């Protein structure tokens, strides 16, 4: 358990700036999710924290101690790879014991530690199997036990859920977060899946082009995106964005509602006349695809409405939709940065 | 295939059975004509009294040739030398091939050039290689001797003896050592390519995980790399062993089996007997002594390769 501090971390491969100045402080016991599209530099950043790559510039501190140029084994960092990277020629028991063996722990102590990690993950029945005979979920548990067994200063997860089936993934997400809460180990979790980041992270760092666009709690990022990239990347569907009066105005689909419905009966609201082009059933709610006249070009918008409201809508008709002004977020149309002056 | 089927407009490509045999035919004919036929001919020759002057297989003598060959003083020497040369070459080649593949799997400056240099022995014609090695270990002009003399390891009053030359090809153990060295030099590129292919197919994650888990170079090598390489090392040993055990060129071009029969090996002895000496049937008998060894070696290596491969690595 320790803090993690990244100071001005850069990684350049020739003219390519994979990571271009990242400053992040992760508190002791915190779960930080690093979220971004592929190629944003999140994997490179993670590899530098683990010690698998050396930064071109900047400093890394774990537990207050600089580790920037130390090899991985001198950092006491546990890592779970996307593939789980279990040693194929070793049984589950020997896989889990491996990190202890490398540091020359006596056998008795080692066995006790392995039994403890195996107990936490509930994989006692798998001990004598080889990795090839394990399911995806079992592999993950073994990889977690191996990461856990040596009381690491830091957990690093590299998209550990992406090779699981969709059904198992939700469960695995819960288990991972529970494991973190039980052990209290500082965790860096790299993912491109916003559901994982939103669901598990205490805070999320959103990255693009080697930079952190915004660092904050999931709620902050969702409600108060720092720029248009975050607004468009986070949330399903992404934030609606309109060009108006030289600004970009953004609002979430769930706040865009037909005027007739009581929820939208708001004095201080922005009104938009929308042509409904498609209705999509999502289960608990409906997604409304619409178009509005915005200057010369038509603009596509999305609204998320409850089934009762959706029942009043017809494809092809024109309807008045409104969004409360308190829900509008304004961005500079050239830089894409948030403008805090909340004008209509 | 009936006439009705053949005329129903179904092309050759749709008739898997016939097509299969057609595609296999060239290799079957090749194996039958150039491997099978000579093999059975050798068996036939070995039980007759055929000579180069009279290569008919009428004079049946039973196992007489085998008994005759077994009683010759050269036989135990040739068998011993074949085994020693094969085992020594095998061990050295595997160790060096693993070391080379560990080196070549990494990125460094000049890697391309090194790759070309390492593959060169494989591309060299055997006659050229023989000239190189004959000169390198020449009885009078050997540069190795010259180097040793300059390092005061050879010559009067030095650790390696008072003579000015080591006469590599004229001494039993130096001769065998030279044969092993040339075989290693000759087969290392091939073995390296096989092992390197296996090494690059191990996912990189595994090695990075080992790094994060605190393993150093040697622990990674012995706990991770070598176990993962085992099947491919089996394949490499099989090829290396078969190529060395059946080879007569290196011995023929260097020691010629001498002095006496001290460095003789089975294949060259078979050649000397059967072709040079004209005793075709006895040569065939010597050659057939190698067959069970080669067969057992091939079966063992293949079985081990299959077993390690299926040892729980398939889900």
XYZ file of C-alpha atoms in Angstrom:
659
model
C 0.000 0.000 0.000
C 1.444 3.292 -1.017
C 0.850 6.505 -2.858
C 1.784 6.858 -6.503
C 3.036 10.114 -7.915
C 3.681 10.866 -11.557
C 5.500 14.132 -12.257
C 5.714 15.405 -15.826
C 6.004 11.921 -17.311
C 6.901 11.870 -21.009
C 7.698 9.053 -23.379
C 8.893 9.848 -26.878
C 9.648 7.298 -29.567
C 11.470 9.422 -32.119
C 8.960 12.046 -33.188
C 6.013 10.186 -31.682
C 4.975 11.488 -28.290
C 3.235 8.488 -26.754
C 2.964 10.133 -23.368
C 3.321 13.888 -23.335
C 3.530 15.246 -19.816
C 1.324 13.484 -17.302
C 0.993 14.648 -13.685
C -1.139 12.470 -11.428
C -1.145 11.790 -7.704
C -2.904 8.620 -6.576
C -3.736 8.521 -2.882
C -3.031 5.521 -0.667
C -5.700 2.877 -1.203
C -7.265 4.755 -4.105
C -8.632 3.051 -7.233
C -7.619 5.138 -10.239
C -8.985 4.212 -13.647
C -7.061 5.418 -16.688
C -9.522 5.644 -19.558
C -8.919 6.475 -23.185
C -9.250 5.288 -26.769
C -6.614 2.930 -28.129
C -3.372 4.730 -28.897
C -3.959 7.414 -26.269
C -0.824 6.457 -24.341
C -2.507 4.781 -21.384
C -0.721 1.465 -21.882
C 2.664 3.164 -22.254
C 1.987 5.147 -19.084
C 1.093 1.958 -17.229
C 4.210 0.178 -18.487
C 6.330 3.032 -17.185
C 4.692 2.736 -13.753
C 5.488 -0.993 -13.763
C 9.060 -0.334 -14.882
C 8.761 -2.141 -18.211
C 9.547 1.119 -20.023
C 11.729 4.013 -18.927
C 10.242 7.511 -19.269
C 11.982 10.016 -21.541
C 11.372 12.670 -18.904
C 9.664 13.045 -15.571
C 9.641 11.284 -12.253
C 7.731 8.358 -10.744
C 7.382 8.025 -6.973
C 5.877 5.037 -5.193
C 5.278 5.533 -1.484
C 7.200 8.805 -1.722
C 10.357 7.089 -2.988
C 11.625 7.812 -6.500
C 11.600 4.626 -8.604
C 11.867 6.235 -12.047
C 14.888 4.243 -13.165
C 14.477 1.118 -11.084
C 13.769 -2.234 -12.787
C 10.323 -3.780 -12.227
C 11.484 -6.187 -9.534
C 12.763 -3.353 -7.353
C 9.350 -1.653 -7.296
C 7.143 -4.233 -5.586
C 4.411 -3.622 -8.095
C 1.930 -6.336 -9.058
C 0.588 -6.401 -12.555
C -2.263 -8.275 -14.162
C -1.960 -8.415 -17.924
C -4.833 -8.479 -20.364
C -3.884 -12.052 -21.297
C -3.319 -12.897 -17.590
C 0.146 -14.138 -18.637
C -0.023 -17.281 -16.544
C 3.121 -19.421 -16.832
C 1.887 -22.286 -19.037
C 4.311 -24.911 -17.755
C 3.456 -24.384 -14.081
C 0.443 -25.513 -12.095
C -1.832 -22.904 -10.560
C -0.124 -23.370 -7.182
C 3.337 -22.832 -8.647
C 2.124 -19.850 -10.653
C 0.908 -18.157 -7.509
C 4.061 -19.039 -5.572
C 6.397 -17.743 -8.285
C 6.670 -14.090 -7.128
C 7.525 -15.340 -3.631
C 10.075 -17.822 -4.930
C 11.953 -15.107 -6.798
C 12.516 -13.235 -3.572
C 13.701 -16.381 -1.804
C 10.939 -16.652 0.775
C 11.226 -19.817 2.943
C 8.915 -22.644 1.860
C 6.726 -22.703 4.983
C 6.050 -18.982 4.835
C 5.481 -19.216 1.099
C 2.917 -21.987 1.456
C 1.031 -19.984 4.094
C 0.960 -16.934 1.821
C -0.234 -18.944 -1.170
C -2.960 -20.573 0.938
C -4.082 -17.113 2.074
C -4.285 -15.700 -1.484
C -5.969 -18.871 -2.744
C -8.532 -18.571 0.062
C -9.365 -14.967 -0.797
C -9.914 -15.812 -4.460
C -11.702 -19.102 -3.679
C -9.656 -21.201 -6.098
C -8.568 -24.050 -3.822
C -9.976 -26.645 -6.214
C -7.777 -25.424 -9.099
C -4.358 -25.665 -7.453
C -3.032 -28.631 -9.408
C -4.355 -27.655 -12.811
C -2.363 -26.094 -15.570
C -3.437 -22.733 -17.013
C -4.565 -24.313 -20.287
C -7.263 -26.224 -18.383
C -8.807 -23.057 -16.876
C -11.732 -20.967 -18.092
C -11.321 -17.232 -18.652
C -12.823 -16.383 -15.282
C -10.653 -18.933 -13.473
C -7.549 -17.617 -15.190
C -8.395 -14.150 -13.966
C -8.741 -15.370 -10.396
C -5.394 -17.133 -10.565
C -3.761 -14.011 -12.002
C -5.302 -11.932 -9.208
C -4.125 -14.395 -6.559
C -0.615 -14.215 -8.007
C -0.775 -10.410 -7.928
C -2.120 -10.420 -4.376
C 0.198 -12.963 -2.781
C 3.155 -10.674 -2.187
C 1.549 -7.640 -0.528
C 2.375 -5.267 -3.365
C 2.713 -1.521 -2.989
C 0.599 -1.115 -6.089
C -1.743 -3.106 -8.311
C -1.619 -2.402 -12.022
C -4.374 -3.816 -14.184
C -4.145 -3.777 -17.967
C -7.676 -4.278 -19.277
C -8.044 -7.492 -17.284
C -11.694 -7.991 -18.197
C -11.534 -7.563 -21.953
C -10.886 -11.239 -22.656
C -13.906 -12.394 -20.645
C -17.369 -13.158 -21.996
C -19.875 -10.347 -21.662
C -21.948 -12.273 -19.109
C -19.002 -12.914 -16.788
C -17.643 -9.411 -17.136
C -20.177 -7.644 -14.937
C -19.596 -10.173 -12.157
C -15.840 -9.932 -12.530
C -16.073 -6.132 -12.290
C -17.788 -6.425 -8.926
C -15.280 -8.999 -7.671
C -12.330 -6.869 -8.706
C -13.653 -3.832 -6.884
C -14.435 -5.942 -3.809
C -10.925 -7.335 -3.839
C -9.565 -3.792 -3.880
C -11.809 -2.743 -1.010
C -10.819 -5.772 1.063
C -7.091 -5.429 0.578
C -6.908 -1.640 0.321
C -4.046 -1.793 -2.177
C -3.558 1.322 -4.298
C -4.731 0.407 -7.780
C -4.144 1.720 -11.277
C -6.647 0.263 -13.713
C -6.161 0.841 -17.430
C -9.155 0.390 -19.709
C -10.840 1.622 -22.851
C -14.232 0.553 -21.535
C -15.980 3.475 -19.868
C -18.400 1.197 -18.009
C -15.446 -0.335 -16.167
C -13.913 3.058 -15.432
C -17.198 4.611 -14.288
C -18.211 1.579 -12.273
C -14.968 0.848 -10.455
C -12.824 3.958 -10.307
C -12.688 6.258 -7.295
C -11.336 8.693 -9.832
C -10.846 8.501 -13.575
C -8.074 10.004 -15.673
C -9.211 10.461 -19.255
C -6.356 10.378 -21.734
C -5.964 11.283 -25.376
C -2.838 11.953 -27.470
C -0.597 11.236 -24.487
C -2.216 13.806 -22.227
C -4.676 13.644 -19.360
C -7.727 15.660 -20.408
C -9.478 15.449 -17.085
C -8.957 13.816 -13.709
C -11.878 13.477 -11.362
C -14.602 11.325 -9.867
C -16.908 9.530 -12.319
C -19.724 11.960 -11.431
C -17.539 15.031 -12.077
C -16.456 13.695 -15.431
C -19.984 12.815 -16.456
C -21.677 16.014 -15.271
C -18.877 18.523 -15.717
C -16.636 17.472 -18.588
C -13.580 19.698 -18.916
C -13.711 19.784 -22.697
C -15.549 18.474 -25.737
C -13.344 15.368 -25.942
C -14.369 14.194 -22.492
C -17.991 15.130 -23.189
C -18.035 13.121 -26.390
C -16.009 10.169 -25.065
C -17.831 9.555 -21.805
C -21.419 8.391 -21.549
C -23.541 6.227 -23.798
C -24.818 7.928 -25.867
C -22.230 10.743 -25.852
C -23.224 14.283 -24.948
C -25.279 16.166 -27.563
C -23.371 19.132 -28.903
C -24.722 22.145 -30.780
C -22.997 25.139 -32.367
C -24.800 28.228 -31.039
C -23.716 31.852 -31.003
C -20.057 30.976 -31.517
C -20.133 28.507 -28.651
C -20.584 24.804 -28.402
C -23.489 23.897 -26.171
C -23.563 20.389 -24.757
C -26.219 18.473 -22.851
C -26.849 14.830 -21.978
C -29.476 12.841 -23.886
C -31.488 12.090 -20.726
C -32.123 15.828 -20.185
C -33.622 16.347 -23.634
C -37.358 15.706 -23.303
C -40.526 16.468 -25.294
C -42.213 19.681 -24.030
C -45.508 17.962 -23.379
C -44.077 15.768 -20.677
C -44.279 17.246 -17.170
C -40.562 16.842 -16.442
C -39.753 19.319 -19.178
C -42.238 21.953 -18.012
C -39.495 24.294 -16.986
C -39.408 28.093 -17.275
C -35.723 28.387 -17.724
C -35.321 25.929 -20.564
C -33.871 25.771 -24.039
C -36.448 24.779 -26.610
C -35.610 22.854 -29.782
C -37.935 21.809 -32.592
C -36.848 18.319 -33.584
C -37.708 15.984 -36.448
C -37.865 12.426 -35.091
C -36.058 10.083 -37.467
C -35.841 6.878 -35.416
C -36.866 5.293 -32.120
C -34.711 2.625 -30.518
C -35.761 0.314 -27.667
C -33.067 -0.018 -24.975
C -35.024 -1.906 -22.322
C -35.585 0.501 -19.438
C -35.751 3.449 -21.801
C -35.979 4.524 -25.426
C -33.423 6.317 -27.529
C -34.819 9.021 -29.821
C -32.807 9.939 -32.930
C -33.712 13.417 -34.124
C -32.623 16.268 -36.347
C -32.967 20.011 -35.847
C -32.442 22.930 -38.217
C -29.392 24.719 -36.905
C -28.438 27.440 -39.367
C -27.721 25.938 -42.780
C -26.976 22.342 -41.813
C -29.292 19.961 -40.011
C -27.883 18.735 -36.686
C -28.392 15.274 -35.243
C -29.449 14.962 -31.609
C -30.174 12.075 -29.273
C -32.712 11.935 -26.480
C -33.218 9.232 -23.864
C -36.808 9.013 -22.694
C -38.842 6.710 -20.428
C -41.222 4.240 -22.144
C -44.319 6.296 -21.197
C -42.929 9.316 -23.022
C -41.723 7.278 -25.969
C -45.274 6.014 -26.481
C -46.356 9.566 -27.383
C -43.704 9.944 -30.093
C -44.002 8.940 -33.773
C -41.226 8.527 -36.301
C -41.362 11.293 -38.923
C -43.182 13.908 -36.835
C -41.886 17.293 -35.671
C -41.898 17.810 -31.901
C -40.870 20.501 -29.484
C -38.098 19.240 -27.144
C -36.635 21.167 -24.238
C -33.594 20.956 -22.031
C -33.213 22.819 -18.716
C -30.655 25.617 -18.921
C -28.983 24.353 -15.732
C -28.148 21.205 -17.685
C -26.333 23.028 -20.483
C -22.543 22.940 -20.635
C -20.681 25.491 -22.734
C -17.459 24.924 -24.600
C -15.187 27.206 -26.610
C -15.766 26.405 -30.279
C -12.083 26.625 -31.228
C -10.247 25.107 -28.249
C -13.070 22.810 -27.161
C -12.392 23.817 -23.536
C -15.182 24.322 -21.060
C -16.412 27.908 -20.637
C -17.500 28.366 -17.039
C -19.677 31.430 -17.772
C -23.054 29.694 -17.910
C -24.989 31.777 -20.456
C -28.062 30.619 -22.328
C -15.366 -43.530 -58.658
C -18.083 -44.857 -61.006
C -18.607 -43.838 -64.632
C -21.951 -42.239 -63.848
C -20.410 -39.971 -61.251
C -17.524 -39.030 -63.471
C -19.803 -37.889 -66.302
C -22.238 -35.921 -64.155
C -20.369 -32.660 -64.541
C -18.619 -32.832 -61.197
C -15.096 -31.486 -61.616
C -11.912 -33.019 -60.298
C -11.796 -30.378 -57.593
C -15.048 -31.701 -56.102
C -13.809 -35.266 -55.748
C -11.794 -35.013 -52.583
C -10.709 -38.633 -52.553
C -9.199 -38.665 -56.012
C -7.785 -35.175 -55.635
C -6.143 -36.154 -52.374
C -4.330 -39.086 -53.955
C -3.312 -36.968 -56.934
C -1.788 -34.303 -54.715
C -0.005 -36.911 -52.618
C 1.280 -38.819 -55.641
C 4.491 -36.810 -56.290
C 5.741 -37.163 -52.739
C 4.688 -40.820 -52.559
C 6.549 -41.596 -55.772
C 9.559 -39.639 -54.533
C 9.648 -41.482 -51.214
C 9.096 -44.864 -52.823
C 11.752 -44.386 -55.512
C 14.455 -42.532 -53.590
C 13.953 -43.686 -50.001
C 11.979 -46.924 -50.022
C 13.670 -48.658 -52.931
C 17.274 -48.004 -51.815
C 16.339 -49.064 -48.295
C 14.963 -52.437 -49.371
C 17.805 -52.799 -51.844
C 20.223 -52.299 -48.960
C 18.449 -55.004 -46.964
C 18.577 -57.300 -49.962
C 22.262 -56.563 -50.581
C 23.190 -57.109 -46.951
C 22.130 -60.748 -47.059
C 24.010 -61.579 -50.292
C 27.590 -61.810 -51.378
C 27.293 -58.943 -53.858
C 30.378 -56.861 -54.701
C 30.863 -53.785 -56.859
C 32.270 -56.069 -59.550
C 29.253 -58.413 -59.330
C 26.285 -56.515 -57.927
C 23.807 -59.356 -58.396
C 21.730 -60.368 -55.386
C 21.690 -64.072 -56.050
C 24.308 -65.389 -53.675
C 22.261 -65.563 -50.482
C 24.464 -65.720 -47.373
C 21.929 -65.022 -44.614
C 23.244 -62.902 -41.783
C 26.816 -63.759 -42.666
C 27.730 -60.205 -43.574
C 26.459 -58.903 -40.235
C 28.443 -61.493 -38.303
C 31.505 -60.758 -40.404
C 31.231 -57.009 -39.797
C 30.649 -57.469 -36.058
C 33.915 -59.328 -35.732
C 36.022 -56.628 -37.310
C 38.063 -54.503 -34.907
C 36.818 -51.311 -36.591
C 33.196 -51.959 -35.685
C 33.217 -51.145 -31.958
C 35.348 -48.078 -32.637
C 33.092 -46.801 -35.399
C 29.975 -47.373 -33.293
C 31.537 -45.685 -30.256
C 32.733 -42.731 -32.319
C 29.366 -42.307 -34.019
C 27.637 -42.176 -30.642
C 30.218 -39.842 -29.088
C 30.259 -37.445 -32.032
C 26.453 -37.391 -32.193
C 25.912 -36.809 -28.465
C 28.658 -34.199 -28.121
C 27.467 -32.323 -31.196
C 23.880 -32.498 -29.981
C 24.591 -31.089 -26.528
C 26.862 -28.311 -27.771
C 24.471 -27.377 -30.568
C 21.433 -27.173 -28.276
C 23.209 -25.066 -25.668
C 24.627 -22.688 -28.271
C 21.376 -22.518 -30.258
C 19.462 -21.574 -27.099
C 22.058 -18.923 -26.272
C 21.948 -17.540 -29.802
C 18.144 -17.418 -29.852
C 18.160 -15.569 -26.503
C 20.504 -13.061 -28.107
C 18.652 -12.730 -31.404
C 15.240 -12.317 -29.786
C 16.459 -9.020 -28.325
C 16.877 -5.771 -30.204
C 20.334 -4.286 -30.520
C 22.505 -2.394 -32.944
C 24.040 -4.612 -35.619
C 21.516 -7.410 -35.140
C 20.974 -7.797 -38.898
C 24.677 -8.209 -39.564
C 25.015 -10.746 -36.760
C 22.076 -12.720 -38.138
C 23.772 -12.936 -41.535
C 27.070 -14.012 -39.981
C 25.381 -16.662 -37.879
C 23.509 -18.137 -40.842
C 26.585 -18.175 -43.088
C 27.905 -21.680 -42.219
C 24.588 -23.155 -43.340
C 24.859 -21.463 -46.728
C 28.445 -22.570 -47.326
C 29.126 -25.471 -49.717
C 30.655 -28.436 -47.929
C 33.788 -28.399 -50.110
C 34.537 -24.773 -49.234
C 33.931 -25.462 -45.571
C 36.246 -28.459 -45.750
C 39.059 -26.374 -47.240
C 38.581 -23.798 -44.458
C 38.718 -26.395 -41.716
C 41.575 -28.343 -43.291
C 43.634 -25.188 -43.366
C 42.559 -23.968 -39.906
C 43.648 -27.287 -38.378
C 46.461 -28.094 -40.820
C 49.346 -30.163 -39.472
C 51.965 -27.606 -40.601
C 50.252 -24.303 -41.276
C 47.390 -24.246 -38.766
C 46.693 -20.657 -37.642
C 45.283 -22.103 -34.429
C 48.649 -23.683 -33.642
C 50.338 -20.417 -34.571
C 48.102 -18.521 -32.131
C 48.722 -21.097 -29.398
C 52.498 -20.835 -29.954
C 52.353 -17.074 -29.682
C 50.425 -17.385 -26.447
C 53.185 -19.757 -25.252
C 50.704 -22.575 -24.828
C 52.310 -24.729 -27.514
C 55.937 -25.529 -28.385
C 58.996 -26.588 -26.359
C 58.492 -26.131 -22.604
C 54.794 -25.146 -22.799
C 51.627 -26.687 -21.253
C 50.468 -28.298 -24.491
C 53.731 -30.099 -25.148
C 57.127 -29.711 -26.754
C 55.973 -30.226 -30.365
C 55.307 -27.188 -32.508
C 52.088 -28.655 -33.893
C 49.079 -30.431 -32.441
C 48.344 -32.568 -35.572
C 44.575 -32.390 -34.967
C 43.549 -34.874 -37.606
C 46.258 -37.317 -36.613
C 45.203 -37.960 -33.023
C 42.219 -39.849 -31.691
C 40.655 -37.303 -29.318
C 41.790 -34.160 -31.104
C 40.431 -35.662 -34.303
C 37.069 -36.494 -32.737
C 37.032 -33.038 -31.130
C 37.651 -31.437 -34.504
C 34.845 -33.495 -36.088
C 32.459 -32.445 -33.304
C 33.486 -28.804 -33.652
C 32.949 -28.796 -37.412
C 29.583 -30.510 -37.002
C 28.490 -27.923 -34.419
C 29.672 -25.111 -36.662
C 27.807 -26.620 -39.603
C 24.493 -27.403 -37.846
C 24.217 -24.500 -35.430
C 22.505 -22.108 -37.869
C 19.733 -24.603 -38.591
C 19.219 -25.440 -34.919
C 19.223 -21.737 -34.045
C 16.518 -21.006 -36.588
C 14.326 -23.774 -35.178
C 14.850 -22.686 -31.570
C 14.437 -18.998 -32.426
C 11.113 -19.747 -34.091
C 9.990 -21.416 -30.876
C 11.368 -18.610 -28.743
C 9.572 -15.841 -30.644
C 6.297 -17.748 -30.409
C 6.287 -17.504 -26.594
C 4.053 -14.512 -25.775
C 6.012 -11.465 -24.579
C 3.543 -10.959 -21.729
C 4.933 -14.028 -19.991
C 8.433 -12.567 -19.871
C 7.220 -9.175 -18.734
C 5.114 -10.834 -16.059
C 8.207 -12.708 -14.893
C 10.092 -9.405 -14.791
C 7.370 -7.788 -12.676
C 7.257 -10.898 -10.491
C 10.916 -10.333 -9.728
C 12.639 -13.017 -11.797
C 16.165 -12.337 -13.021
C 17.716 -13.582 -16.270
C 18.654 -17.088 -15.146
C 15.450 -17.780 -13.225
C 13.455 -16.661 -16.264
C 15.606 -18.858 -18.489
C 15.259 -22.001 -16.390
C 11.719 -21.553 -15.022
C 9.982 -19.965 -17.990
C 11.932 -20.077 -21.246
C 13.374 -23.592 -21.285
C 10.172 -25.392 -20.213
C 8.296 -23.492 -22.904
C 10.998 -24.342 -25.447
C 11.095 -28.054 -24.595
C 8.969 -29.309 -27.524
C 10.910 -27.260 -30.039
C 14.238 -28.328 -28.500
C 13.125 -31.925 -29.048
C 12.507 -31.221 -32.703
C 15.871 -29.476 -33.004
C 17.676 -32.393 -31.323
C 16.015 -34.906 -33.584
C 17.113 -33.096 -36.715
C 20.595 -32.424 -35.399
C 21.135 -35.993 -34.219
C 19.893 -37.517 -37.472
C 22.026 -35.158 -39.551
C 25.174 -35.908 -37.541
C 24.684 -39.635 -37.081
C 24.163 -40.226 -40.779
C 26.875 -37.824 -41.955
C 30.134 -39.052 -43.481
C 31.292 -35.872 -45.223
C 32.976 -34.235 -42.233
C 34.972 -37.350 -41.341
C 35.796 -38.103 -44.973
C 37.117 -34.588 -45.558
C 39.143 -34.297 -42.346
C 40.589 -37.334 -40.515
C 39.412 -39.965 -43.026
C 38.682 -42.101 -39.995
C 42.326 -42.289 -38.991
C 44.754 -42.810 -37.464
C 43.859 -46.440 -38.008
C 40.180 -46.611 -37.140
C 40.522 -44.237 -34.161
C 38.119 -41.620 -35.525
C 36.117 -43.846 -37.864
C 32.322 -43.441 -37.874
C 29.686 -45.891 -39.125
C 28.496 -44.094 -42.288
C 32.024 -43.434 -43.602
C 33.119 -46.943 -42.768
C 30.106 -48.293 -44.651
C 31.085 -46.154 -47.618
C 34.725 -47.201 -47.510
C 33.768 -50.851 -47.261
C 30.941 -50.935 -49.760
C 32.050 -48.499 -52.447
C 35.802 -47.961 -52.053
C 36.517 -51.534 -50.942
C 34.002 -53.015 -53.347
C 32.326 -55.219 -50.705
C 28.858 -53.927 -51.496
C 27.046 -56.401 -49.243
C 29.224 -55.731 -46.182
C 28.857 -51.967 -46.683
C 25.107 -52.396 -46.743
C 25.272 -54.430 -43.550
C 27.241 -51.673 -41.764
C 24.800 -49.042 -42.957
C 21.881 -51.121 -41.697
C 23.408 -51.226 -38.218
C 22.642 -47.516 -38.038
C 19.043 -47.951 -39.028
C 17.572 -49.125 -35.684
C 19.387 -46.302 -33.874
C 18.036 -43.703 -36.267
C 14.543 -45.185 -36.177
C 14.347 -45.329 -32.395
C 15.770 -41.809 -32.151
C 13.201 -40.433 -34.565
C 10.274 -42.190 -32.864
C 11.352 -41.071 -29.379
C 11.870 -37.476 -30.391
C 8.543 -37.303 -32.210
C 6.664 -38.871 -29.312
C 8.231 -36.511 -26.803
C 7.451 -33.544 -28.997
C 3.810 -34.599 -29.253
C 3.513 -35.303 -25.545
C 4.892 -31.978 -24.355
C 2.740 -30.288 -26.929
C -0.493 -31.862 -25.745
C 0.420 -31.684 -22.070
C -2.556 -29.591 -21.100
C -1.726 -26.783 -23.475
C -4.965 -27.227 -25.343
C -8.047 -26.019 -23.475
